[in-house]
């Protein structure tokens, strides 16, 4: 009898201690952070499952940069069907740059709910625990996780801690807190609600209700950048109640650039061009994947760059649609002034395809970044020690810009948020570029940025604060199954 029982036990599948399921919002800045999260978790030997539509999984894989996805065999993609959703282009002439054209895409993701639940039930049979890490705007995943005993959910915040702190404080009708009130005043009393549309605010508040089911919260930030804001955030009753919080960032690779050991087997031509430029002499220009600028504003930027007489690499493409692989014949090609590219040849380079942003920021020739201040771009620039010329467009970007210029003091504002409805002149753009790149004040910003970058890289090194947070989180999700 004993022998028979022993044989039966040997045939039972051995349970994996923990498996992780990632549920990203289908927008590039969100997909990118969850992809980096997948890399870091898989490197610890934990199986990772990334769920989404076939289109958005393809986008995430095609745009991986800074590491080789093919070398991570324990990262698994699950393509779930979505019904038709509109994929209009962004309006380049809109004075409000909010990404309204993507709201149908976000709303369609509720259809991922049932296939996600089926995947979780399947994984829960062979894993001691399944940890679901979902974008904070995909919190339906928390409800599905809550219905299975050995599955638990964690919200992942793709925005800065300072924005999340002030957004929640405003949502809670500004309860008395001298520290937060002083911070808010130092940021020109900027309201996070002014940075989004009412439709999207409603979408966010719907997610907040379900996120109460989360067992904890993860943040792509670190103590050298936002330590005091993260501490204030963790004290907020809404977030702190029965939850753990971890600051794990930056998630992007922070390895130093090397010509001989570059991240890509086939290097982008702009990196080859950067090889020939002096150290810290090039301004990288990019407004992210969700910004569409008017022809008039593009002309002013073009002339501002040309008149500044600074070297530059300009990633010039229109905003992503909900499905970047559809409507190719309708994709807007942004026109530059006649003869422009010929005039700036040798000084400036225009990149119209996908730009390897991490490689550009890590390159020793890059000395500044003209940016919309999305949190991906901020963390990547900061971790590489590159100062920022700020030009926020929407959502958390205005607050990130103030973090860069007023708190960290590693950048200069180009177009202030108060003038967001106006076209910035080439004269203003030129003066701000020159201030960042060649003035004494700009040199001080660069020095502070380099020092902060070194502190951030230390945070993700052995013994660093972010590494300690990572170890604590992975230990937590790998703990023995709770005794009920």
PDB file of C-alpha atoms in Angstrom, residues 29-41 43 65-67 133 156-158 218-222 246-254 358 375-376 379-380 383 456 460 466 470:
ATOM      1  CA  UNK A  29       4.676  53.783 -22.495  1.00  0.00           C
ATOM      2  CA  UNK A  30       2.773  51.212 -20.429  1.00  0.00           C
ATOM      3  CA  UNK A  31       3.725  48.193 -22.551  1.00  0.00           C
ATOM      4  CA  UNK A  32       7.382  49.205 -22.345  1.00  0.00           C
ATOM      5  CA  UNK A  33       7.482  49.247 -18.549  1.00  0.00           C
ATOM      6  CA  UNK A  34       5.754  45.876 -18.218  1.00  0.00           C
ATOM      7  CA  UNK A  35       8.173  44.388 -20.769  1.00  0.00           C
ATOM      8  CA  UNK A  36      11.124  45.573 -18.674  1.00  0.00           C
ATOM      9  CA  UNK A  37       9.378  44.115 -15.617  1.00  0.00           C
ATOM     10  CA  UNK A  38       9.070  40.776 -17.444  1.00  0.00           C
ATOM     11  CA  UNK A  39      12.818  40.793 -18.127  1.00  0.00           C
ATOM     12  CA  UNK A  40      13.743  41.439 -14.511  1.00  0.00           C
ATOM     13  CA  UNK A  41      11.396  38.770 -13.139  1.00  0.00           C
ATOM     14  CA  UNK A  43      16.083  36.712 -14.883  1.00  0.00           C
ATOM     15  CA  UNK A  65      15.104  47.754 -26.676  1.00  0.00           C
ATOM     16  CA  UNK A  66      18.069  47.396 -24.363  1.00  0.00           C
ATOM     17  CA  UNK A  67      17.863  43.616 -24.017  1.00  0.00           C
ATOM     18  CA  UNK A 133       0.780  42.298 -11.829  1.00  0.00           C
ATOM     19  CA  UNK A 156       1.647  48.509 -11.176  1.00  0.00           C
ATOM     20  CA  UNK A 157       1.888  52.290 -11.376  1.00  0.00           C
ATOM     21  CA  UNK A 158       3.436  53.536 -14.608  1.00  0.00           C
ATOM     22  CA  UNK A 218       4.616  48.445  -7.427  1.00  0.00           C
ATOM     23  CA  UNK A 219       6.244  51.665  -8.637  1.00  0.00           C
ATOM     24  CA  UNK A 220       8.779  52.342 -11.376  1.00  0.00           C
ATOM     25  CA  UNK A 221      10.738  54.802  -9.278  1.00  0.00           C
ATOM     26  CA  UNK A 222      13.586  54.793  -6.789  1.00  0.00           C
ATOM     27  CA  UNK A 246       7.679  48.510  -3.416  1.00  0.00           C
ATOM     28  CA  UNK A 247       9.754  51.069  -5.377  1.00  0.00           C
ATOM     29  CA  UNK A 248      11.587  48.870  -7.888  1.00  0.00           C
ATOM     30  CA  UNK A 249      12.860  51.307 -10.499  1.00  0.00           C
ATOM     31  CA  UNK A 250      14.266  52.130 -12.808  1.00  0.00           C
ATOM     32  CA  UNK A 251      13.059  49.099 -14.757  1.00  0.00           C
ATOM     33  CA  UNK A 252      15.013  49.988 -17.906  1.00  0.00           C
ATOM     34  CA  UNK A 253      18.550  48.632 -18.342  1.00  0.00           C
ATOM     35  CA  UNK A 254      21.167  51.067 -17.040  1.00  0.00           C
ATOM     36  CA  UNK A 358      17.815  53.930 -24.578  1.00  0.00           C
ATOM     37  CA  UNK A 375       7.682  58.800 -17.084  1.00  0.00           C
ATOM     38  CA  UNK A 376       9.514  56.258 -19.248  1.00  0.00           C
ATOM     39  CA  UNK A 379      13.477  57.583 -15.829  1.00  0.00           C
ATOM     40  CA  UNK A 380      15.567  56.576 -18.842  1.00  0.00           C
ATOM     41  CA  UNK A 383      19.304  56.833 -15.142  1.00  0.00           C
ATOM     42  CA  UNK A 456      20.178  55.716  -9.602  1.00  0.00           C
ATOM     43  CA  UNK A 460      19.885  48.960  -8.916  1.00  0.00           C
ATOM     44  CA  UNK A 466      15.944  49.218  -5.511  1.00  0.00           C
ATOM     45  CA  UNK A 470      13.181  43.708  -5.668  1.00  0.00           C
TER      46      UNK A 470
END
